[in-house]
């Protein structure tokens, strides 16, 4: 059972089609020594459209290659043995079709992994895309809050008429810690220290220090426009969401994505 869980948590690009490069699919190459993805497989989620389109292209390429190979069989029956022996020096259409099938089948493994092992992750992505999401698990917060997105801070949760708009600059954390040797030393707030004027900085540190270090806290760095009576400009603000179990309503999270607001 543990090995099955491990497989669902990691995916190695060593399983990729042997004759394909990642650049052909997503425009970026991965090295042979750094080709393992860890759940929640953000790389695959971000490039889902390109991956599925590339798989569709492989299906079409195989269908065409197989048709050509079948036509070659018919043609060989009408060709003399001398002409056939002269063509054996080059790759036959059957060999091309077999290679296309192998590429298609190997890439299909990735698609099946995405459709089955990652079904819950892509379900959240679809709910966010069609704006129907009402609750979310801790490990999927990274899909809800994205850099460049505008979110609202409600100082009074019962009054949604007045809110503060913030733009998200960066998000980090929110995932399981796999390297036990680094659990005790992990401190994302210390490593990315901001201006001491941030009102939530001390509280953020307390949350991180109080965590169980089994997973990293989810950190949202944002800014809002502020005015001190003389100057107007951006002011940084950080939010830290500690790990929680199960799903929480989106409305009770510290920030509310603007694209979900009915008005």
PDB file of C-alpha atoms in Angstrom:
ATOM      1  CA  UNK A   1       0.000   0.000   0.000  1.00  0.00           C
ATOM      2  CA  UNK A   2       2.835   2.396   0.844  1.00  0.00           C
ATOM      3  CA  UNK A   3       4.380   1.904  -2.613  1.00  0.00           C
ATOM      4  CA  UNK A   4       1.042   2.697  -4.253  1.00  0.00           C
ATOM      5  CA  UNK A   5       0.754   5.893  -2.238  1.00  0.00           C
ATOM      6  CA  UNK A   6       4.303   6.828  -3.184  1.00  0.00           C
ATOM      7  CA  UNK A   7       3.510   6.405  -6.871  1.00  0.00           C
ATOM      8  CA  UNK A   8       0.491   8.701  -6.544  1.00  0.00           C
ATOM      9  CA  UNK A   9       2.673  11.327  -4.856  1.00  0.00           C
ATOM     10  CA  UNK A  10       5.496  11.354  -7.409  1.00  0.00           C
ATOM     11  CA  UNK A  11       5.836  11.109 -11.172  1.00  0.00           C
ATOM     12  CA  UNK A  12       9.149  10.663 -12.940  1.00  0.00           C
ATOM     13  CA  UNK A  13       9.712  11.989 -16.425  1.00  0.00           C
ATOM     14  CA  UNK A  14      11.963   8.970 -16.986  1.00  0.00           C
ATOM     15  CA  UNK A  15       8.661   7.366 -18.054  1.00  0.00           C
ATOM     16  CA  UNK A  16       8.354   9.838 -20.911  1.00  0.00           C
ATOM     17  CA  UNK A  17       8.410   8.671 -24.564  1.00  0.00           C
ATOM     18  CA  UNK A  18      12.008   7.821 -25.401  1.00  0.00           C
ATOM     19  CA  UNK A  19      12.054   9.666 -28.720  1.00  0.00           C
ATOM     20  CA  UNK A  20      10.324  12.831 -27.515  1.00  0.00           C
ATOM     21  CA  UNK A  21      11.638  15.905 -25.739  1.00  0.00           C
ATOM     22  CA  UNK A  22       9.679  17.979 -23.252  1.00  0.00           C
ATOM     23  CA  UNK A  23      10.407  21.001 -25.434  1.00  0.00           C
ATOM     24  CA  UNK A  24       8.203  19.543 -28.174  1.00  0.00           C
ATOM     25  CA  UNK A  25       5.249  19.525 -25.765  1.00  0.00           C
ATOM     26  CA  UNK A  26       5.636  22.455 -23.396  1.00  0.00           C
ATOM     27  CA  UNK A  27       8.567  24.434 -24.763  1.00  0.00           C
ATOM     28  CA  UNK A  28      10.858  23.620 -21.829  1.00  0.00           C
ATOM     29  CA  UNK A  29      13.426  20.891 -21.285  1.00  0.00           C
ATOM     30  CA  UNK A  30      13.941  18.869 -18.082  1.00  0.00           C
ATOM     31  CA  UNK A  31      17.293  17.373 -17.188  1.00  0.00           C
ATOM     32  CA  UNK A  32      17.827  13.642 -16.724  1.00  0.00           C
ATOM     33  CA  UNK A  33      18.773  14.149 -13.063  1.00  0.00           C
ATOM     34  CA  UNK A  34      15.912  16.501 -12.173  1.00  0.00           C
ATOM     35  CA  UNK A  35      12.838  14.952 -13.712  1.00  0.00           C
ATOM     36  CA  UNK A  36      10.653  13.950 -10.765  1.00  0.00           C
ATOM     37  CA  UNK A  37       7.403  15.769  -9.998  1.00  0.00           C
ATOM     38  CA  UNK A  38       5.895  15.775  -6.505  1.00  0.00           C
ATOM     39  CA  UNK A  39       2.215  16.025  -5.633  1.00  0.00           C
ATOM     40  CA  UNK A  40       0.290  18.239  -6.340  1.00  0.00           C
ATOM     41  CA  UNK A  41       2.170  18.101  -9.685  1.00  0.00           C
ATOM     42  CA  UNK A  42       1.856  21.829 -10.438  1.00  0.00           C
ATOM     43  CA  UNK A  43       3.873  21.421 -13.633  1.00  0.00           C
ATOM     44  CA  UNK A  44       1.316  19.019 -15.114  1.00  0.00           C
ATOM     45  CA  UNK A  45      -1.636  21.123 -13.979  1.00  0.00           C
ATOM     46  CA  UNK A  46      -0.202  24.285 -15.490  1.00  0.00           C
ATOM     47  CA  UNK A  47       0.505  22.626 -18.848  1.00  0.00           C
ATOM     48  CA  UNK A  48      -2.611  20.442 -19.008  1.00  0.00           C
ATOM     49  CA  UNK A  49      -3.875  21.962 -22.275  1.00  0.00           C
ATOM     50  CA  UNK A  50      -0.515  21.560 -24.041  1.00  0.00           C
ATOM     51  CA  UNK A  51      -0.095  17.982 -22.780  1.00  0.00           C
ATOM     52  CA  UNK A  52      -3.546  16.888 -23.918  1.00  0.00           C
ATOM     53  CA  UNK A  53      -3.101  18.586 -27.299  1.00  0.00           C
ATOM     54  CA  UNK A  54       0.273  16.893 -27.760  1.00  0.00           C
ATOM     55  CA  UNK A  55      -1.306  13.530 -26.963  1.00  0.00           C
ATOM     56  CA  UNK A  56      -4.046  14.187 -29.529  1.00  0.00           C
ATOM     57  CA  UNK A  57      -1.347  14.985 -32.096  1.00  0.00           C
ATOM     58  CA  UNK A  58       0.405  11.693 -31.278  1.00  0.00           C
ATOM     59  CA  UNK A  59      -2.882   9.835 -31.795  1.00  0.00           C
ATOM     60  CA  UNK A  60      -3.315  11.457 -35.212  1.00  0.00           C
ATOM     61  CA  UNK A  61       0.315  10.774 -36.147  1.00  0.00           C
ATOM     62  CA  UNK A  62      -0.054   7.105 -35.238  1.00  0.00           C
ATOM     63  CA  UNK A  63      -3.315   6.725 -37.179  1.00  0.00           C
ATOM     64  CA  UNK A  64      -1.657   8.198 -40.264  1.00  0.00           C
ATOM     65  CA  UNK A  65       1.494   6.084 -39.850  1.00  0.00           C
ATOM     66  CA  UNK A  66      -0.565   2.915 -39.434  1.00  0.00           C
ATOM     67  CA  UNK A  67      -2.584   3.717 -42.560  1.00  0.00           C
ATOM     68  CA  UNK A  68       0.628   4.273 -44.515  1.00  0.00           C
ATOM     69  CA  UNK A  69       2.047   0.983 -43.232  1.00  0.00           C
ATOM     70  CA  UNK A  70      -1.065  -0.897 -44.302  1.00  0.00           C
ATOM     71  CA  UNK A  71      -0.826   0.687 -47.731  1.00  0.00           C
ATOM     72  CA  UNK A  72       2.828  -0.355 -47.907  1.00  0.00           C
ATOM     73  CA  UNK A  73       1.836  -4.014 -47.345  1.00  0.00           C
ATOM     74  CA  UNK A  74      -0.501  -3.852 -50.316  1.00  0.00           C
ATOM     75  CA  UNK A  75       2.145  -2.175 -52.444  1.00  0.00           C
ATOM     76  CA  UNK A  76       4.785  -4.769 -51.545  1.00  0.00           C
ATOM     77  CA  UNK A  77       2.612  -7.496 -52.966  1.00  0.00           C
ATOM     78  CA  UNK A  78       2.761  -5.696 -56.312  1.00  0.00           C
ATOM     79  CA  UNK A  79       6.480  -4.894 -56.165  1.00  0.00           C
ATOM     80  CA  UNK A  80       9.345  -7.075 -57.367  1.00  0.00           C
ATOM     81  CA  UNK A  81      11.771  -8.624 -54.861  1.00  0.00           C
ATOM     82  CA  UNK A  82      14.686  -6.559 -56.265  1.00  0.00           C
ATOM     83  CA  UNK A  83      12.849  -3.302 -55.585  1.00  0.00           C
ATOM     84  CA  UNK A  84      11.919  -4.414 -52.062  1.00  0.00           C
ATOM     85  CA  UNK A  85      15.526  -5.373 -51.184  1.00  0.00           C
ATOM     86  CA  UNK A  86      16.692  -1.933 -52.330  1.00  0.00           C
ATOM     87  CA  UNK A  87      14.234  -0.245 -49.949  1.00  0.00           C
ATOM     88  CA  UNK A  88      15.275  -2.273 -46.863  1.00  0.00           C
ATOM     89  CA  UNK A  89      18.256   0.017 -46.378  1.00  0.00           C
ATOM     90  CA  UNK A  90      15.834   2.741 -45.269  1.00  0.00           C
ATOM     91  CA  UNK A  91      13.322   2.716 -42.399  1.00  0.00           C
ATOM     92  CA  UNK A  92      10.118   1.053 -43.508  1.00  0.00           C
ATOM     93  CA  UNK A  93       6.670   2.528 -42.979  1.00  0.00           C
ATOM     94  CA  UNK A  94       5.922  -0.358 -40.594  1.00  0.00           C
ATOM     95  CA  UNK A  95       8.884   0.622 -38.417  1.00  0.00           C
ATOM     96  CA  UNK A  96       7.702   4.235 -38.427  1.00  0.00           C
ATOM     97  CA  UNK A  97       4.197   3.110 -37.425  1.00  0.00           C
ATOM     98  CA  UNK A  98       5.581   0.904 -34.623  1.00  0.00           C
ATOM     99  CA  UNK A  99       7.609   3.813 -33.259  1.00  0.00           C
ATOM    100  CA  UNK A 100       4.581   6.123 -33.434  1.00  0.00           C
ATOM    101  CA  UNK A 101       2.522   3.538 -31.551  1.00  0.00           C
ATOM    102  CA  UNK A 102       5.186   3.207 -28.855  1.00  0.00           C
ATOM    103  CA  UNK A 103       5.315   6.982 -28.422  1.00  0.00           C
ATOM    104  CA  UNK A 104       1.524   7.181 -28.270  1.00  0.00           C
ATOM    105  CA  UNK A 105       1.254   4.350 -25.748  1.00  0.00           C
ATOM    106  CA  UNK A 106       3.967   5.723 -23.472  1.00  0.00           C
ATOM    107  CA  UNK A 107       2.459   9.199 -23.472  1.00  0.00           C
ATOM    108  CA  UNK A 108      -0.936   7.639 -22.766  1.00  0.00           C
ATOM    109  CA  UNK A 109       0.492   6.501 -19.411  1.00  0.00           C
ATOM    110  CA  UNK A 110       0.903  10.148 -18.445  1.00  0.00           C
ATOM    111  CA  UNK A 111      -2.643  10.994 -19.534  1.00  0.00           C
ATOM    112  CA  UNK A 112      -4.044   8.067 -17.524  1.00  0.00           C
ATOM    113  CA  UNK A 113      -2.024   9.211 -14.505  1.00  0.00           C
ATOM    114  CA  UNK A 114      -3.533  12.691 -14.837  1.00  0.00           C
ATOM    115  CA  UNK A 115      -7.075  11.354 -15.297  1.00  0.00           C
ATOM    116  CA  UNK A 116      -6.987   8.887 -12.394  1.00  0.00           C
ATOM    117  CA  UNK A 117      -4.312   9.751  -9.796  1.00  0.00           C
ATOM    118  CA  UNK A 118      -4.807  13.497 -10.245  1.00  0.00           C
ATOM    119  CA  UNK A 119      -8.591  13.493 -10.708  1.00  0.00           C
ATOM    120  CA  UNK A 120      -9.200  15.413  -7.453  1.00  0.00           C
ATOM    121  CA  UNK A 121      -6.665  18.102  -8.381  1.00  0.00           C
ATOM    122  CA  UNK A 122      -8.137  18.691 -11.833  1.00  0.00           C
ATOM    123  CA  UNK A 123     -11.641  18.700 -10.359  1.00  0.00           C
ATOM    124  CA  UNK A 124     -10.631  21.670  -8.204  1.00  0.00           C
ATOM    125  CA  UNK A 125      -9.124  23.353 -11.267  1.00  0.00           C
ATOM    126  CA  UNK A 126     -12.412  22.973 -13.161  1.00  0.00           C
ATOM    127  CA  UNK A 127     -14.453  24.298 -10.223  1.00  0.00           C
ATOM    128  CA  UNK A 128     -12.213  27.359 -10.028  1.00  0.00           C
ATOM    129  CA  UNK A 129     -12.401  27.862 -13.777  1.00  0.00           C
ATOM    130  CA  UNK A 130     -16.207  27.800 -13.856  1.00  0.00           C
ATOM    131  CA  UNK A 131     -16.438  29.750 -10.558  1.00  0.00           C
ATOM    132  CA  UNK A 132     -18.467  27.116  -8.722  1.00  0.00           C
ATOM    133  CA  UNK A 133     -15.976  26.295  -5.960  1.00  0.00           C
ATOM    134  CA  UNK A 134     -17.337  26.843  -2.444  1.00  0.00           C
ATOM    135  CA  UNK A 135     -14.807  24.950  -0.301  1.00  0.00           C
ATOM    136  CA  UNK A 136     -11.204  23.908  -0.737  1.00  0.00           C
ATOM    137  CA  UNK A 137      -8.625  21.606   0.860  1.00  0.00           C
ATOM    138  CA  UNK A 138      -5.352  22.974   2.202  1.00  0.00           C
ATOM    139  CA  UNK A 139      -3.222  21.298  -0.476  1.00  0.00           C
ATOM    140  CA  UNK A 140      -5.214  23.028  -3.243  1.00  0.00           C
ATOM    141  CA  UNK A 141      -4.887  26.605  -1.986  1.00  0.00           C
ATOM    142  CA  UNK A 142      -2.175  27.245  -4.573  1.00  0.00           C
ATOM    143  CA  UNK A 143      -4.801  26.875  -7.302  1.00  0.00           C
ATOM    144  CA  UNK A 144      -7.132  29.405  -5.681  1.00  0.00           C
ATOM    145  CA  UNK A 145      -4.580  32.152  -4.996  1.00  0.00           C
ATOM    146  CA  UNK A 146      -2.322  33.010  -7.937  1.00  0.00           C
ATOM    147  CA  UNK A 147       0.255  35.811  -8.438  1.00  0.00           C
ATOM    148  CA  UNK A 148      -1.210  38.823 -10.222  1.00  0.00           C
ATOM    149  CA  UNK A 149      -4.714  38.071  -8.938  1.00  0.00           C
ATOM    150  CA  UNK A 150      -6.839  40.606  -7.073  1.00  0.00           C
ATOM    151  CA  UNK A 151      -8.387  39.434  -3.811  1.00  0.00           C
ATOM    152  CA  UNK A 152     -10.560  41.082  -1.184  1.00  0.00           C
ATOM    153  CA  UNK A 153     -10.024  41.454   2.546  1.00  0.00           C
ATOM    154  CA  UNK A 154     -13.263  41.844   4.498  1.00  0.00           C
ATOM    155  CA  UNK A 155     -12.659  43.492   7.863  1.00  0.00           C
ATOM    156  CA  UNK A 156     -16.232  42.548   8.790  1.00  0.00           C
ATOM    157  CA  UNK A 157     -17.211  39.158   7.401  1.00  0.00           C
ATOM    158  CA  UNK A 158     -20.877  39.958   7.884  1.00  0.00           C
ATOM    159  CA  UNK A 159     -20.637  43.079   5.721  1.00  0.00           C
ATOM    160  CA  UNK A 160     -19.417  42.347   2.205  1.00  0.00           C
ATOM    161  CA  UNK A 161     -20.235  45.854   0.988  1.00  0.00           C
ATOM    162  CA  UNK A 162     -16.948  47.250   2.302  1.00  0.00           C
ATOM    163  CA  UNK A 163     -13.670  45.512   1.574  1.00  0.00           C
ATOM    164  CA  UNK A 164     -10.022  46.181   0.852  1.00  0.00           C
ATOM    165  CA  UNK A 165      -8.556  45.161  -2.499  1.00  0.00           C
ATOM    166  CA  UNK A 166      -5.108  43.560  -2.558  1.00  0.00           C
ATOM    167  CA  UNK A 167      -3.042  42.224  -5.404  1.00  0.00           C
ATOM    168  CA  UNK A 168      -1.174  38.970  -4.850  1.00  0.00           C
ATOM    169  CA  UNK A 169       2.545  39.156  -5.574  1.00  0.00           C
ATOM    170  CA  UNK A 170       3.739  35.699  -4.589  1.00  0.00           C
ATOM    171  CA  UNK A 171       2.598  32.489  -2.905  1.00  0.00           C
ATOM    172  CA  UNK A 172       4.675  29.706  -1.423  1.00  0.00           C
ATOM    173  CA  UNK A 173       4.418  26.657   0.838  1.00  0.00           C
ATOM    174  CA  UNK A 174       1.270  24.678   1.431  1.00  0.00           C
ATOM    175  CA  UNK A 175       2.704  21.249   0.773  1.00  0.00           C
ATOM    176  CA  UNK A 176       3.975  18.214   2.638  1.00  0.00           C
ATOM    177  CA  UNK A 177       7.590  18.219   3.819  1.00  0.00           C
ATOM    178  CA  UNK A 178       9.270  15.162   2.304  1.00  0.00           C
ATOM    179  CA  UNK A 179      12.820  15.716   3.558  1.00  0.00           C
ATOM    180  CA  UNK A 180      12.612  14.922   7.269  1.00  0.00           C
ATOM    181  CA  UNK A 181      16.149  16.163   7.795  1.00  0.00           C
ATOM    182  CA  UNK A 182      15.081  19.725   6.997  1.00  0.00           C
ATOM    183  CA  UNK A 183      11.801  19.827   8.893  1.00  0.00           C
ATOM    184  CA  UNK A 184      13.207  21.412  12.034  1.00  0.00           C
ATOM    185  CA  UNK A 185      15.072  24.160  10.139  1.00  0.00           C
ATOM    186  CA  UNK A 186      12.369  25.185   7.670  1.00  0.00           C
ATOM    187  CA  UNK A 187      11.261  28.790   8.184  1.00  0.00           C
ATOM    188  CA  UNK A 188       9.719  30.371   5.071  1.00  0.00           C
ATOM    189  CA  UNK A 189       8.939  33.669   6.842  1.00  0.00           C
ATOM    190  CA  UNK A 190      12.523  34.127   8.025  1.00  0.00           C
ATOM    191  CA  UNK A 191      13.893  33.313   4.576  1.00  0.00           C
ATOM    192  CA  UNK A 192      11.632  35.911   2.919  1.00  0.00           C
ATOM    193  CA  UNK A 193      11.564  38.731   5.476  1.00  0.00           C
ATOM    194  CA  UNK A 194       9.613  41.862   4.582  1.00  0.00           C
ATOM    195  CA  UNK A 195       9.343  45.422   5.857  1.00  0.00           C
ATOM    196  CA  UNK A 196       8.895  45.551   9.644  1.00  0.00           C
ATOM    197  CA  UNK A 197       5.820  47.749   9.142  1.00  0.00           C
ATOM    198  CA  UNK A 198       3.777  44.743   8.033  1.00  0.00           C
ATOM    199  CA  UNK A 199       1.063  44.510  10.668  1.00  0.00           C
ATOM    200  CA  UNK A 200       0.735  40.735  10.349  1.00  0.00           C
ATOM    201  CA  UNK A 201       4.465  39.870  10.360  1.00  0.00           C
ATOM    202  CA  UNK A 202       4.687  38.912  14.040  1.00  0.00           C
ATOM    203  CA  UNK A 203       1.487  36.875  13.889  1.00  0.00           C
ATOM    204  CA  UNK A 204       2.783  35.105  10.760  1.00  0.00           C
ATOM    205  CA  UNK A 205       5.947  34.098  12.586  1.00  0.00           C
ATOM    206  CA  UNK A 206       3.933  32.721  15.492  1.00  0.00           C
ATOM    207  CA  UNK A 207       1.840  30.591  13.123  1.00  0.00           C
ATOM    208  CA  UNK A 208       4.894  29.132  11.397  1.00  0.00           C
ATOM    209  CA  UNK A 209       6.684  28.406  14.684  1.00  0.00           C
ATOM    210  CA  UNK A 210       3.590  26.663  16.038  1.00  0.00           C
ATOM    211  CA  UNK A 211       3.209  24.400  13.008  1.00  0.00           C
ATOM    212  CA  UNK A 212       3.895  20.684  13.256  1.00  0.00           C
ATOM    213  CA  UNK A 213       6.438  20.859  10.401  1.00  0.00           C
ATOM    214  CA  UNK A 214       4.756  17.948   8.635  1.00  0.00           C
ATOM    215  CA  UNK A 215       3.707  20.431   5.976  1.00  0.00           C
ATOM    216  CA  UNK A 216       4.647  24.008   5.189  1.00  0.00           C
ATOM    217  CA  UNK A 217       2.252  26.844   5.923  1.00  0.00           C
ATOM    218  CA  UNK A 218       0.694  28.516   2.894  1.00  0.00           C
ATOM    219  CA  UNK A 219       2.032  32.062   2.604  1.00  0.00           C
ATOM    220  CA  UNK A 220       0.470  34.823   0.498  1.00  0.00           C
ATOM    221  CA  UNK A 221       2.482  37.996  -0.096  1.00  0.00           C
ATOM    222  CA  UNK A 222       0.385  40.868  -1.413  1.00  0.00           C
ATOM    223  CA  UNK A 223       0.115  44.643  -1.459  1.00  0.00           C
ATOM    224  CA  UNK A 224      -2.614  47.257  -1.257  1.00  0.00           C
ATOM    225  CA  UNK A 225      -2.726  50.979  -1.919  1.00  0.00           C
ATOM    226  CA  UNK A 226      -2.453  53.007   1.276  1.00  0.00           C
ATOM    227  CA  UNK A 227      -2.559  56.709   2.186  1.00  0.00           C
ATOM    228  CA  UNK A 228      -0.980  58.224   5.312  1.00  0.00           C
ATOM    229  CA  UNK A 229      -2.363  61.725   4.858  1.00  0.00           C
ATOM    230  CA  UNK A 230       0.649  62.885   2.840  1.00  0.00           C
ATOM    231  CA  UNK A 231       1.686  60.068   0.545  1.00  0.00           C
ATOM    232  CA  UNK A 232      -0.163  57.412  -1.419  1.00  0.00           C
ATOM    233  CA  UNK A 233       1.476  54.181  -2.534  1.00  0.00           C
ATOM    234  CA  UNK A 234       1.716  50.384  -2.243  1.00  0.00           C
ATOM    235  CA  UNK A 235       1.968  48.796   1.197  1.00  0.00           C
ATOM    236  CA  UNK A 236       2.935  45.123   1.614  1.00  0.00           C
ATOM    237  CA  UNK A 237       0.785  42.691   3.540  1.00  0.00           C
ATOM    238  CA  UNK A 238       1.393  39.017   4.262  1.00  0.00           C
ATOM    239  CA  UNK A 239      -1.101  36.292   5.089  1.00  0.00           C
ATOM    240  CA  UNK A 240      -0.241  32.862   6.484  1.00  0.00           C
ATOM    241  CA  UNK A 241      -2.680  29.957   6.423  1.00  0.00           C
ATOM    242  CA  UNK A 242      -1.610  27.070   8.645  1.00  0.00           C
ATOM    243  CA  UNK A 243      -2.364  23.485   7.661  1.00  0.00           C
ATOM    244  CA  UNK A 244      -5.919  22.297   8.230  1.00  0.00           C
ATOM    245  CA  UNK A 245      -7.688  18.978   7.735  1.00  0.00           C
ATOM    246  CA  UNK A 246     -10.500  18.461   5.265  1.00  0.00           C
ATOM    247  CA  UNK A 247     -12.071  21.244   3.213  1.00  0.00           C
ATOM    248  CA  UNK A 248     -12.876  24.761   4.382  1.00  0.00           C
ATOM    249  CA  UNK A 249     -15.428  27.193   2.928  1.00  0.00           C
ATOM    250  CA  UNK A 250     -13.691  29.718   0.692  1.00  0.00           C
ATOM    251  CA  UNK A 251     -15.584  32.555   2.395  1.00  0.00           C
ATOM    252  CA  UNK A 252     -13.830  32.033   5.743  1.00  0.00           C
ATOM    253  CA  UNK A 253     -10.302  32.190   4.332  1.00  0.00           C
ATOM    254  CA  UNK A 254      -8.273  35.364   5.055  1.00  0.00           C
ATOM    255  CA  UNK A 255      -8.648  36.532   1.436  1.00  0.00           C
ATOM    256  CA  UNK A 256     -11.502  36.143  -1.024  1.00  0.00           C
ATOM    257  CA  UNK A 257     -10.618  35.922  -4.756  1.00  0.00           C
ATOM    258  CA  UNK A 258     -12.257  38.757  -6.686  1.00  0.00           C
ATOM    259  CA  UNK A 259     -13.341  36.481  -9.538  1.00  0.00           C
ATOM    260  CA  UNK A 260     -15.653  34.614  -7.132  1.00  0.00           C
ATOM    261  CA  UNK A 261     -17.389  37.718  -5.830  1.00  0.00           C
ATOM    262  CA  UNK A 262     -20.934  37.982  -7.272  1.00  0.00           C
ATOM    263  CA  UNK A 263     -20.588  41.751  -7.801  1.00  0.00           C
TER     264      UNK A 263
END
